[in-house]
């Protein structure tokens, strides 16, 4: 049992506390001076020291900030890791993870990864002699065939953005570890409510906190959660050395978001499944990608590996013009980048999230011009269904 003692304040979080309780309490203590139950926004750049070499654990805000520390402890506990490191964006978090590698190292990557990840790997990190191979990580055979002596990391995204293919996390981790390869999982699309990669054997988990963890479309950030001491030591060093930290206001906003993560994800899951079933039965929709549908090729894996099927749906409409018509005909849903907020967002991956991916590669990984992605929010289901229904009449 964890007991945090203050004058007339005691907070207890049992070692076997369950997920919703961890989301609300982990990493956070009542303010010792006032008893405030919500972690304050420590909007400061430096800290007064008692004397040379004597301080209260904080010296300079790039290195440590109490609000950021609370968030890092909170999300580390939510993911079941030992330590978390919060960064200014999801891409900054990924960049920090890649500093674990050295020139000449090889990385096996999920082929249908986020466009920003592909851009970082291909346009930036190849300049520093890192090598990348992209495979359909839903196939363990393809992963194994891609591993070579120089392979040091397996970078997985599951479900993938935006075609929602899945990777067998336990199988992939066992395979990678048999070759001495570190496994990193981008868990942004699922959230730790839906999926816990560290419990499946992953070494590191990355999130864009901008998405489901924050949940309110008002903060940009990223986090890495680690379990191994050597990774923790390096990430702590690189966070301070490079300085791409999450600010205290953004950390506070994400802390607010994680408190309601379980109840929000329940609604995201329920609304997305109902809309996916509606769209799958609609004559003007050519195909629906959603792990919760029995027609999804990895539906059985989704049932084993995930708690619910997530809040993202992708649909194929046949032509770019039909996709454009739908995108410009919705009224309640907002045409916008990003995902994971309480409001429903609709987007066109080929020209938005994956615009930096070459056209021929987009086609190869299924990001076709007729593909539309829906981040299903927590509005009333009937309002969402009616909005899609009226928009589809324009096709």
mmCIF file of C-alpha atoms in Angstrom:
data_model
loop_
_atom_site.group_PDB
_atom_site.id
_atom_site.type_symbol
_atom_site.label_atom_id
_atom_site.label_comp_id
_atom_site.label_asym_id
_atom_site.label_seq_id
_atom_site.Cartn_x
_atom_site.Cartn_y
_atom_site.Cartn_z
ATOM 1 C CA UNK A 1 0.000 0.000 0.000
ATOM 2 C CA UNK A 2 1.314 3.434 -0.974
ATOM 3 C CA UNK A 3 0.768 5.988 1.798
ATOM 4 C CA UNK A 4 1.556 9.658 1.255
ATOM 5 C CA UNK A 5 1.637 11.521 4.572
ATOM 6 C CA UNK A 6 1.175 15.281 5.057
ATOM 7 C CA UNK A 7 -0.006 17.259 8.052
ATOM 8 C CA UNK A 8 -3.633 16.042 8.416
ATOM 9 C CA UNK A 9 -3.562 14.687 4.813
ATOM 10 C CA UNK A 10 -3.222 10.971 3.964
ATOM 11 C CA UNK A 11 -3.745 9.535 0.498
ATOM 12 C CA UNK A 12 -3.654 5.792 -0.018
ATOM 13 C CA UNK A 13 -3.523 3.893 -3.301
ATOM 14 C CA UNK A 14 -3.368 0.143 -2.849
ATOM 15 C CA UNK A 15 -0.890 -1.877 -4.877
ATOM 16 C CA UNK A 16 -3.802 -3.785 -6.430
ATOM 17 C CA UNK A 17 -5.806 -0.663 -7.299
ATOM 18 C CA UNK A 18 -7.865 -1.093 -10.442
ATOM 19 C CA UNK A 19 -7.605 0.804 -13.704
ATOM 20 C CA UNK A 20 -10.162 3.578 -13.114
ATOM 21 C CA UNK A 21 -8.794 4.290 -9.644
ATOM 22 C CA UNK A 22 -5.226 4.446 -10.970
ATOM 23 C CA UNK A 23 -6.294 6.931 -13.674
ATOM 24 C CA UNK A 24 -7.698 9.295 -11.054
ATOM 25 C CA UNK A 25 -5.094 9.037 -8.300
ATOM 26 C CA UNK A 26 -1.718 7.704 -9.489
ATOM 27 C CA UNK A 27 1.184 10.155 -9.469
ATOM 28 C CA UNK A 28 -0.803 12.846 -7.690
ATOM 29 C CA UNK A 29 -0.719 14.071 -4.112
ATOM 30 C CA UNK A 30 -2.716 16.795 -2.373
ATOM 31 C CA UNK A 31 -0.776 20.038 -2.302
ATOM 32 C CA UNK A 32 1.143 19.966 1.025
ATOM 33 C CA UNK A 33 0.694 23.670 1.719
ATOM 34 C CA UNK A 34 -3.044 23.981 1.018
ATOM 35 C CA UNK A 35 -4.460 20.472 0.685
ATOM 36 C CA UNK A 36 -5.657 21.205 -2.861
ATOM 37 C CA UNK A 37 -6.801 17.890 -4.339
ATOM 38 C CA UNK A 38 -5.836 18.842 -7.907
ATOM 39 C CA UNK A 39 -2.144 19.098 -8.764
ATOM 40 C CA UNK A 40 -1.305 22.795 -9.235
ATOM 41 C CA UNK A 41 0.075 24.252 -12.448
ATOM 42 C CA UNK A 42 3.646 25.015 -11.405
ATOM 43 C CA UNK A 43 4.216 27.770 -13.957
ATOM 44 C CA UNK A 44 7.792 28.551 -13.040
ATOM 45 C CA UNK A 45 11.151 28.474 -14.758
ATOM 46 C CA UNK A 46 13.360 27.996 -11.712
ATOM 47 C CA UNK A 47 13.296 27.139 -8.000
ATOM 48 C CA UNK A 48 14.868 28.889 -5.007
ATOM 49 C CA UNK A 49 17.500 26.727 -3.319
ATOM 50 C CA UNK A 50 18.116 26.557 0.428
ATOM 51 C CA UNK A 51 21.876 26.655 -0.109
ATOM 52 C CA UNK A 52 24.588 25.277 -2.361
ATOM 53 C CA UNK A 53 23.635 21.722 -3.201
ATOM 54 C CA UNK A 54 20.497 21.926 -1.034
ATOM 55 C CA UNK A 55 17.075 22.116 -2.685
ATOM 56 C CA UNK A 56 13.644 20.499 -2.590
ATOM 57 C CA UNK A 57 14.220 18.165 -5.523
ATOM 58 C CA UNK A 58 13.736 20.828 -8.178
ATOM 59 C CA UNK A 59 16.411 23.063 -9.699
ATOM 60 C CA UNK A 60 15.394 24.164 -13.196
ATOM 61 C CA UNK A 61 12.105 23.632 -15.013
ATOM 62 C CA UNK A 62 13.557 21.968 -18.109
ATOM 63 C CA UNK A 63 14.929 19.259 -15.850
ATOM 64 C CA UNK A 64 12.043 18.883 -13.413
ATOM 65 C CA UNK A 65 8.574 20.330 -12.951
ATOM 66 C CA UNK A 66 6.085 19.059 -10.317
ATOM 67 C CA UNK A 67 3.094 19.186 -12.675
ATOM 68 C CA UNK A 68 4.965 17.285 -15.369
ATOM 69 C CA UNK A 69 6.270 14.798 -12.789
ATOM 70 C CA UNK A 70 2.700 14.117 -11.647
ATOM 71 C CA UNK A 71 1.608 13.416 -15.208
ATOM 72 C CA UNK A 72 4.609 11.182 -15.882
ATOM 73 C CA UNK A 73 3.877 9.143 -12.765
ATOM 74 C CA UNK A 74 0.202 8.966 -13.631
ATOM 75 C CA UNK A 75 0.618 7.647 -17.162
ATOM 76 C CA UNK A 76 3.435 5.293 -16.178
ATOM 77 C CA UNK A 77 1.060 3.718 -13.657
ATOM 78 C CA UNK A 78 -1.812 3.617 -16.162
ATOM 79 C CA UNK A 79 0.390 1.739 -18.667
ATOM 80 C CA UNK A 80 1.936 -0.482 -16.004
ATOM 81 C CA UNK A 81 5.468 0.872 -16.529
ATOM 82 C CA UNK A 82 8.223 1.997 -14.159
ATOM 83 C CA UNK A 83 8.723 5.562 -15.416
ATOM 84 C CA UNK A 84 7.272 8.038 -17.893
ATOM 85 C CA UNK A 85 8.816 10.965 -19.760
ATOM 86 C CA UNK A 86 6.594 13.695 -21.162
ATOM 87 C CA UNK A 87 7.557 15.632 -24.287
ATOM 88 C CA UNK A 88 6.255 18.588 -26.269
ATOM 89 C CA UNK A 89 4.537 16.367 -28.854
ATOM 90 C CA UNK A 90 4.108 12.747 -29.833
ATOM 91 C CA UNK A 91 6.770 13.219 -32.495
ATOM 92 C CA UNK A 92 9.206 14.603 -29.903
ATOM 93 C CA UNK A 93 8.544 11.483 -27.816
ATOM 94 C CA UNK A 94 9.285 9.256 -30.818
ATOM 95 C CA UNK A 95 12.419 11.248 -31.574
ATOM 96 C CA UNK A 96 13.642 10.688 -28.017
ATOM 97 C CA UNK A 97 13.079 6.931 -28.317
ATOM 98 C CA UNK A 98 15.099 6.814 -31.524
ATOM 99 C CA UNK A 99 18.123 8.274 -29.708
ATOM 100 C CA UNK A 100 18.477 4.839 -28.102
ATOM 101 C CA UNK A 101 19.899 3.765 -31.483
ATOM 102 C CA UNK A 102 23.296 4.366 -33.065
ATOM 103 C CA UNK A 103 24.467 4.956 -36.609
ATOM 104 C CA UNK A 104 24.200 1.733 -38.612
ATOM 105 C CA UNK A 105 21.314 0.290 -36.584
ATOM 106 C CA UNK A 106 18.293 -1.138 -38.385
ATOM 107 C CA UNK A 107 14.635 -0.787 -37.384
ATOM 108 C CA UNK A 108 11.666 -2.888 -38.499
ATOM 109 C CA UNK A 109 8.540 -0.715 -38.672
ATOM 110 C CA UNK A 110 4.825 -1.328 -39.184
ATOM 111 C CA UNK A 111 4.289 -0.365 -42.827
ATOM 112 C CA UNK A 112 0.988 1.447 -42.269
ATOM 113 C CA UNK A 113 2.469 3.740 -39.630
ATOM 114 C CA UNK A 114 1.470 7.361 -39.042
ATOM 115 C CA UNK A 115 2.641 9.723 -41.790
ATOM 116 C CA UNK A 116 4.596 11.885 -39.345
ATOM 117 C CA UNK A 117 6.493 8.825 -38.122
ATOM 118 C CA UNK A 118 7.363 7.866 -41.683
ATOM 119 C CA UNK A 119 8.536 11.431 -42.363
ATOM 120 C CA UNK A 120 10.753 11.436 -39.247
ATOM 121 C CA UNK A 121 12.320 8.107 -40.131
ATOM 122 C CA UNK A 122 12.810 8.711 -43.851
ATOM 123 C CA UNK A 123 13.507 12.440 -44.105
ATOM 124 C CA UNK A 124 15.448 12.994 -40.890
ATOM 125 C CA UNK A 125 16.886 9.867 -39.293
ATOM 126 C CA UNK A 126 18.202 8.262 -42.480
ATOM 127 C CA UNK A 127 20.570 11.259 -42.653
ATOM 128 C CA UNK A 128 22.192 9.848 -39.514
ATOM 129 C CA UNK A 129 22.682 6.390 -41.031
ATOM 130 C CA UNK A 130 19.740 4.668 -39.386
ATOM 131 C CA UNK A 131 18.050 2.129 -41.634
ATOM 132 C CA UNK A 132 14.356 1.228 -41.761
ATOM 133 C CA UNK A 133 12.365 -1.644 -43.244
ATOM 134 C CA UNK A 134 8.569 -1.422 -43.431
ATOM 135 C CA UNK A 135 6.543 -4.618 -43.129
ATOM 136 C CA UNK A 136 2.965 -5.713 -42.668
ATOM 137 C CA UNK A 137 3.361 -6.380 -38.951
ATOM 138 C CA UNK A 138 0.047 -8.218 -38.837
ATOM 139 C CA UNK A 139 2.177 -11.084 -40.203
ATOM 140 C CA UNK A 140 4.723 -12.438 -37.717
ATOM 141 C CA UNK A 141 6.465 -14.150 -40.635
ATOM 142 C CA UNK A 142 7.062 -10.796 -42.327
ATOM 143 C CA UNK A 143 8.503 -9.386 -39.114
ATOM 144 C CA UNK A 144 10.856 -12.335 -38.733
ATOM 145 C CA UNK A 145 12.012 -12.193 -42.353
ATOM 146 C CA UNK A 146 12.838 -8.495 -41.975
ATOM 147 C CA UNK A 147 15.048 -8.944 -38.890
ATOM 148 C CA UNK A 148 18.765 -9.014 -39.636
ATOM 149 C CA UNK A 149 21.977 -8.807 -37.563
ATOM 150 C CA UNK A 150 21.875 -4.999 -37.439
ATOM 151 C CA UNK A 151 18.230 -4.896 -36.294
ATOM 152 C CA UNK A 152 17.982 -3.248 -32.876
ATOM 153 C CA UNK A 153 14.342 -2.151 -32.704
ATOM 154 C CA UNK A 154 10.860 -3.253 -33.739
ATOM 155 C CA UNK A 155 8.563 -0.223 -33.942
ATOM 156 C CA UNK A 156 4.900 -1.236 -33.952
ATOM 157 C CA UNK A 157 1.687 0.695 -34.384
ATOM 158 C CA UNK A 158 -1.473 -1.252 -33.596
ATOM 159 C CA UNK A 159 -4.194 -0.595 -34.602
ATOM 160 C CA UNK A 160 -2.591 1.100 -37.573
ATOM 161 C CA UNK A 161 -3.404 4.590 -38.752
ATOM 162 C CA UNK A 162 -5.701 4.683 -40.667
ATOM 163 C CA UNK A 163 -6.474 1.154 -41.961
ATOM 164 C CA UNK A 164 -6.778 -0.336 -38.456
ATOM 165 C CA UNK A 165 -4.722 -3.475 -39.011
ATOM 166 C CA UNK A 166 -3.574 -5.217 -35.822
ATOM 167 C CA UNK A 167 -0.326 -6.767 -34.661
ATOM 168 C CA UNK A 168 -0.268 -9.768 -32.330
ATOM 169 C CA UNK A 169 1.660 -8.008 -29.570
ATOM 170 C CA UNK A 170 2.570 -11.071 -27.509
ATOM 171 C CA UNK A 171 3.722 -12.968 -30.563
ATOM 172 C CA UNK A 172 5.689 -10.026 -31.954
ATOM 173 C CA UNK A 173 7.399 -9.327 -28.619
ATOM 174 C CA UNK A 174 8.414 -12.967 -28.160
ATOM 175 C CA UNK A 175 9.784 -13.061 -31.702
ATOM 176 C CA UNK A 176 11.720 -9.795 -31.357
ATOM 177 C CA UNK A 177 13.167 -10.644 -27.963
ATOM 178 C CA UNK A 178 14.390 -13.992 -29.263
ATOM 179 C CA UNK A 179 16.599 -11.937 -31.609
ATOM 180 C CA UNK A 180 17.620 -9.413 -28.937
ATOM 181 C CA UNK A 181 15.459 -6.672 -30.493
ATOM 182 C CA UNK A 182 13.805 -3.921 -28.409
ATOM 183 C CA UNK A 183 10.049 -3.517 -28.977
ATOM 184 C CA UNK A 184 8.431 -0.065 -29.079
ATOM 185 C CA UNK A 185 4.655 0.246 -29.430
ATOM 186 C CA UNK A 186 2.800 3.404 -30.421
ATOM 187 C CA UNK A 187 -0.371 2.932 -28.370
ATOM 188 C CA UNK A 188 -1.993 6.234 -29.352
ATOM 189 C CA UNK A 189 -4.797 4.766 -31.462
ATOM 190 C CA UNK A 190 -5.921 2.307 -28.801
ATOM 191 C CA UNK A 191 -5.193 4.121 -25.514
ATOM 192 C CA UNK A 192 -4.172 2.168 -22.390
ATOM 193 C CA UNK A 193 -7.849 1.566 -21.620
ATOM 194 C CA UNK A 194 -8.163 -0.566 -24.735
ATOM 195 C CA UNK A 195 -4.685 -2.115 -24.850
ATOM 196 C CA UNK A 196 -1.669 -2.552 -22.540
ATOM 197 C CA UNK A 197 1.442 -3.317 -24.646
ATOM 198 C CA UNK A 198 3.831 -3.588 -21.689
ATOM 199 C CA UNK A 199 1.745 -6.452 -20.308
ATOM 200 C CA UNK A 200 2.235 -8.178 -23.667
ATOM 201 C CA UNK A 201 6.018 -7.884 -23.408
ATOM 202 C CA UNK A 202 6.803 -4.528 -25.045
ATOM 203 C CA UNK A 203 9.812 -2.597 -23.737
ATOM 204 C CA UNK A 204 8.599 0.941 -24.456
ATOM 205 C CA UNK A 205 5.226 2.534 -25.130
ATOM 206 C CA UNK A 206 4.776 5.852 -26.933
ATOM 207 C CA UNK A 207 1.702 8.085 -26.985
ATOM 208 C CA UNK A 208 0.658 11.314 -28.521
ATOM 209 C CA UNK A 209 -1.023 12.622 -25.369
ATOM 210 C CA UNK A 210 -2.826 15.037 -27.693
ATOM 211 C CA UNK A 211 -5.281 12.264 -28.505
ATOM 212 C CA UNK A 212 -7.287 10.001 -26.159
ATOM 213 C CA UNK A 213 -5.187 10.650 -23.043
ATOM 214 C CA UNK A 214 -5.999 14.360 -23.151
ATOM 215 C CA UNK A 215 -9.339 13.822 -24.820
ATOM 216 C CA UNK A 216 -10.415 17.459 -25.148
ATOM 217 C CA UNK A 217 -8.523 18.763 -28.200
ATOM 218 C CA UNK A 218 -6.814 21.493 -26.202
ATOM 219 C CA UNK A 219 -3.279 20.236 -25.630
ATOM 220 C CA UNK A 220 -0.383 18.917 -27.727
ATOM 221 C CA UNK A 221 2.085 16.521 -26.129
ATOM 222 C CA UNK A 222 3.720 13.118 -26.072
ATOM 223 C CA UNK A 223 4.988 10.563 -23.575
ATOM 224 C CA UNK A 224 7.263 7.527 -23.427
ATOM 225 C CA UNK A 225 6.719 4.853 -20.764
ATOM 226 C CA UNK A 226 9.601 2.486 -20.003
ATOM 227 C CA UNK A 227 10.230 -0.593 -17.862
ATOM 228 C CA UNK A 228 13.970 -1.226 -18.199
ATOM 229 C CA UNK A 229 16.451 0.699 -16.080
ATOM 230 C CA UNK A 230 18.851 1.360 -18.967
ATOM 231 C CA UNK A 231 16.047 2.898 -21.034
ATOM 232 C CA UNK A 232 14.829 4.958 -18.088
ATOM 233 C CA UNK A 233 18.286 6.312 -17.378
ATOM 234 C CA UNK A 234 18.851 7.326 -21.004
ATOM 235 C CA UNK A 235 15.412 8.847 -21.523
ATOM 236 C CA UNK A 236 15.779 10.927 -18.376
ATOM 237 C CA UNK A 237 19.112 12.179 -19.701
ATOM 238 C CA UNK A 238 17.868 12.891 -23.237
ATOM 239 C CA UNK A 239 14.724 14.650 -21.993
ATOM 240 C CA UNK A 240 16.913 17.133 -20.146
ATOM 241 C CA UNK A 241 19.679 17.278 -22.759
ATOM 242 C CA UNK A 242 17.413 17.961 -25.769
ATOM 243 C CA UNK A 243 14.827 19.887 -23.774
ATOM 244 C CA UNK A 244 11.702 19.080 -25.814
ATOM 245 C CA UNK A 245 9.653 18.961 -22.619
ATOM 246 C CA UNK A 246 5.925 19.205 -22.025
ATOM 247 C CA UNK A 247 4.978 22.496 -20.389
ATOM 248 C CA UNK A 248 3.147 22.584 -17.040
ATOM 249 C CA UNK A 249 -0.154 23.851 -18.465
ATOM 250 C CA UNK A 250 -0.269 21.058 -21.035
ATOM 251 C CA UNK A 251 0.718 18.519 -18.375
ATOM 252 C CA UNK A 252 -2.151 19.755 -16.195
ATOM 253 C CA UNK A 253 -4.616 19.473 -19.075
ATOM 254 C CA UNK A 254 -3.608 15.874 -19.774
ATOM 255 C CA UNK A 255 -3.876 15.042 -16.053
ATOM 256 C CA UNK A 256 -7.413 16.337 -16.199
ATOM 257 C CA UNK A 257 -8.018 14.118 -19.216
ATOM 258 C CA UNK A 258 -6.720 10.874 -17.734
ATOM 259 C CA UNK A 259 -9.142 11.170 -14.820
ATOM 260 C CA UNK A 260 -12.042 10.577 -17.208
ATOM 261 C CA UNK A 261 -10.245 8.233 -19.637
ATOM 262 C CA UNK A 262 -12.179 5.066 -18.651
ATOM 263 C CA UNK A 263 -15.650 6.541 -18.971
ATOM 264 C CA UNK A 264 -14.759 8.393 -22.172
ATOM 265 C CA UNK A 265 -13.317 5.252 -23.759
ATOM 266 C CA UNK A 266 -16.417 3.255 -22.889
ATOM 267 C CA UNK A 267 -18.470 5.770 -24.887
ATOM 268 C CA UNK A 268 -15.918 6.015 -27.730
ATOM 269 C CA UNK A 269 -15.967 2.222 -28.035
ATOM 270 C CA UNK A 270 -19.750 1.925 -27.936
ATOM 271 C CA UNK A 271 -20.401 4.751 -30.404
ATOM 272 C CA UNK A 272 -17.731 3.560 -32.842
ATOM 273 C CA UNK A 273 -19.015 -0.010 -32.887
ATOM 274 C CA UNK A 274 -22.582 1.144 -33.520
ATOM 275 C CA UNK A 275 -21.509 3.521 -36.316
ATOM 276 C CA UNK A 276 -19.296 0.845 -37.886
ATOM 277 C CA UNK A 277 -22.266 -1.542 -37.987
ATOM 278 C CA UNK A 278 -24.445 1.190 -39.495
ATOM 279 C CA UNK A 279 -21.860 2.008 -42.177
ATOM 280 C CA UNK A 280 -21.184 -1.657 -42.976
ATOM 281 C CA UNK A 281 -24.863 -2.078 -43.821
ATOM 282 C CA UNK A 282 -25.103 1.126 -45.881
ATOM 283 C CA UNK A 283 -25.308 0.597 -49.664
ATOM 284 C CA UNK A 284 -23.176 3.671 -50.462
ATOM 285 C CA UNK A 285 -20.185 2.517 -48.395
ATOM 286 C CA UNK A 286 -17.831 0.141 -50.205
ATOM 287 C CA UNK A 287 -15.905 -1.117 -47.168
ATOM 288 C CA UNK A 288 -15.566 -0.468 -43.448
ATOM 289 C CA UNK A 289 -12.351 -0.975 -41.476
ATOM 290 C CA UNK A 290 -13.080 -1.552 -37.779
ATOM 291 C CA UNK A 291 -11.687 -4.309 -35.524
ATOM 292 C CA UNK A 292 -15.043 -4.747 -33.803
ATOM 293 C CA UNK A 293 -16.733 -6.028 -36.949
ATOM 294 C CA UNK A 294 -16.689 -9.798 -37.551
ATOM 295 C CA UNK A 295 -15.679 -8.986 -41.149
ATOM 296 C CA UNK A 296 -12.360 -7.529 -39.938
ATOM 297 C CA UNK A 297 -9.618 -10.065 -40.780
ATOM 298 C CA UNK A 298 -8.228 -9.873 -37.245
ATOM 299 C CA UNK A 299 -11.459 -9.652 -35.297
ATOM 300 C CA UNK A 300 -10.536 -12.689 -33.191
ATOM 301 C CA UNK A 301 -7.184 -11.110 -32.252
ATOM 302 C CA UNK A 302 -8.959 -7.862 -31.365
ATOM 303 C CA UNK A 303 -11.255 -9.739 -28.990
ATOM 304 C CA UNK A 304 -8.239 -11.348 -27.270
ATOM 305 C CA UNK A 305 -5.894 -8.368 -27.183
ATOM 306 C CA UNK A 306 -8.162 -5.358 -26.732
ATOM 307 C CA UNK A 307 -10.740 -4.178 -24.206
ATOM 308 C CA UNK A 308 -13.282 -2.856 -26.678
ATOM 309 C CA UNK A 309 -12.310 -1.998 -30.230
ATOM 310 C CA UNK A 310 -11.407 1.686 -30.067
ATOM 311 C CA UNK A 311 -12.907 4.922 -31.341
ATOM 312 C CA UNK A 312 -11.563 4.996 -34.920
ATOM 313 C CA UNK A 313 -13.320 3.864 -38.098
ATOM 314 C CA UNK A 314 -12.102 4.078 -41.692
ATOM 315 C CA UNK A 315 -14.359 3.671 -44.708
ATOM 316 C CA UNK A 316 -13.817 3.319 -48.438
ATOM 317 C CA UNK A 317 -16.262 5.141 -50.705
ATOM 318 C CA UNK A 318 -15.096 4.159 -54.189
ATOM 319 C CA UNK A 319 -13.718 7.433 -55.527
ATOM 320 C CA UNK A 320 -12.014 10.568 -54.294
ATOM 321 C CA UNK A 321 -14.999 12.675 -55.360
ATOM 322 C CA UNK A 322 -17.367 10.575 -53.245
ATOM 323 C CA UNK A 323 -14.989 10.935 -50.299
ATOM 324 C CA UNK A 324 -14.833 14.701 -50.802
ATOM 325 C CA UNK A 325 -18.623 14.927 -50.974
ATOM 326 C CA UNK A 326 -19.037 13.076 -47.688
ATOM 327 C CA UNK A 327 -16.348 15.143 -45.973
ATOM 328 C CA UNK A 328 -17.989 18.385 -47.072
ATOM 329 C CA UNK A 329 -21.556 17.258 -46.334
ATOM 330 C CA UNK A 330 -21.349 16.365 -42.661
ATOM 331 C CA UNK A 331 -22.655 19.024 -40.333
ATOM 332 C CA UNK A 332 -22.106 17.809 -36.764
ATOM 333 C CA UNK A 333 -18.803 16.074 -37.460
ATOM 334 C CA UNK A 334 -15.841 18.420 -37.927
ATOM 335 C CA UNK A 335 -13.438 18.144 -40.862
ATOM 336 C CA UNK A 336 -10.143 18.349 -38.991
ATOM 337 C CA UNK A 337 -6.825 16.649 -38.282
ATOM 338 C CA UNK A 338 -6.206 14.737 -35.046
ATOM 339 C CA UNK A 339 -8.340 12.254 -33.137
ATOM 340 C CA UNK A 340 -9.344 11.102 -29.678
ATOM 341 C CA UNK A 341 -11.308 14.161 -28.567
ATOM 342 C CA UNK A 342 -14.794 14.180 -27.112
ATOM 343 C CA UNK A 343 -16.061 15.641 -30.398
ATOM 344 C CA UNK A 344 -16.260 13.570 -33.580
ATOM 345 C CA UNK A 345 -13.662 14.450 -36.221
ATOM 346 C CA UNK A 346 -13.639 13.300 -39.833
ATOM 347 C CA UNK A 347 -10.605 13.456 -42.102
ATOM 348 C CA UNK A 348 -9.049 12.433 -45.416
ATOM 349 C CA UNK A 349 -5.777 10.625 -44.615
ATOM 350 C CA UNK A 350 -4.319 10.799 -48.143
ATOM 351 C CA UNK A 351 -4.287 14.614 -48.117
ATOM 352 C CA UNK A 352 -4.076 15.227 -44.365
ATOM 353 C CA UNK A 353 -2.340 12.846 -41.933
ATOM 354 C CA UNK A 354 -0.457 10.914 -44.642
ATOM 355 C CA UNK A 355 0.231 13.709 -47.140
ATOM 356 C CA UNK A 356 3.979 13.354 -46.496
ATOM 357 C CA UNK A 357 3.905 9.707 -47.635
ATOM 358 C CA UNK A 358 4.640 9.255 -51.378
ATOM 359 C CA UNK A 359 1.487 8.451 -53.429
ATOM 360 C CA UNK A 360 2.712 5.044 -54.581
ATOM 361 C CA UNK A 361 3.471 4.053 -51.008
ATOM 362 C CA UNK A 362 0.080 5.280 -49.805
ATOM 363 C CA UNK A 363 -1.585 3.039 -52.378
ATOM 364 C CA UNK A 364 0.517 0.057 -51.325
ATOM 365 C CA UNK A 365 -0.482 0.364 -47.650
ATOM 366 C CA UNK A 366 -4.164 0.993 -48.322
ATOM 367 C CA UNK A 367 -4.310 4.759 -47.784
ATOM 368 C CA UNK A 368 -6.304 5.259 -50.942
ATOM 369 C CA UNK A 369 -7.840 8.490 -52.177
ATOM 370 C CA UNK A 370 -11.350 7.256 -51.359
ATOM 371 C CA UNK A 371 -10.520 6.464 -47.728
ATOM 372 C CA UNK A 372 -12.174 8.537 -44.985
ATOM 373 C CA UNK A 373 -11.254 8.274 -41.297
ATOM 374 C CA UNK A 374 -13.708 9.000 -38.498
ATOM 375 C CA UNK A 375 -12.605 9.626 -34.913
ATOM 376 C CA UNK A 376 -15.863 8.898 -33.147
ATOM 377 C CA UNK A 377 -16.591 11.181 -30.212
ATOM 378 C CA UNK A 378 -18.904 10.806 -27.234
ATOM 379 C CA UNK A 379 -21.904 12.745 -28.554
ATOM 380 C CA UNK A 380 -25.337 11.146 -28.598
ATOM 381 C CA UNK A 381 -25.145 8.180 -30.962
ATOM 382 C CA UNK A 382 -28.349 9.034 -32.809
ATOM 383 C CA UNK A 383 -27.100 12.519 -33.645
ATOM 384 C CA UNK A 384 -23.914 11.042 -35.122
ATOM 385 C CA UNK A 385 -25.822 8.426 -37.078
ATOM 386 C CA UNK A 386 -28.251 11.003 -38.449
ATOM 387 C CA UNK A 387 -25.382 13.252 -39.523
ATOM 388 C CA UNK A 388 -23.685 10.440 -41.447
ATOM 389 C CA UNK A 389 -26.986 9.313 -42.938
ATOM 390 C CA UNK A 390 -27.806 12.765 -44.324
ATOM 391 C CA UNK A 391 -24.258 13.207 -45.646
ATOM 392 C CA UNK A 392 -24.378 9.855 -47.442
ATOM 393 C CA UNK A 393 -27.530 10.912 -49.293
ATOM 394 C CA UNK A 394 -25.351 13.380 -51.243
ATOM 395 C CA UNK A 395 -23.257 10.575 -52.769
#
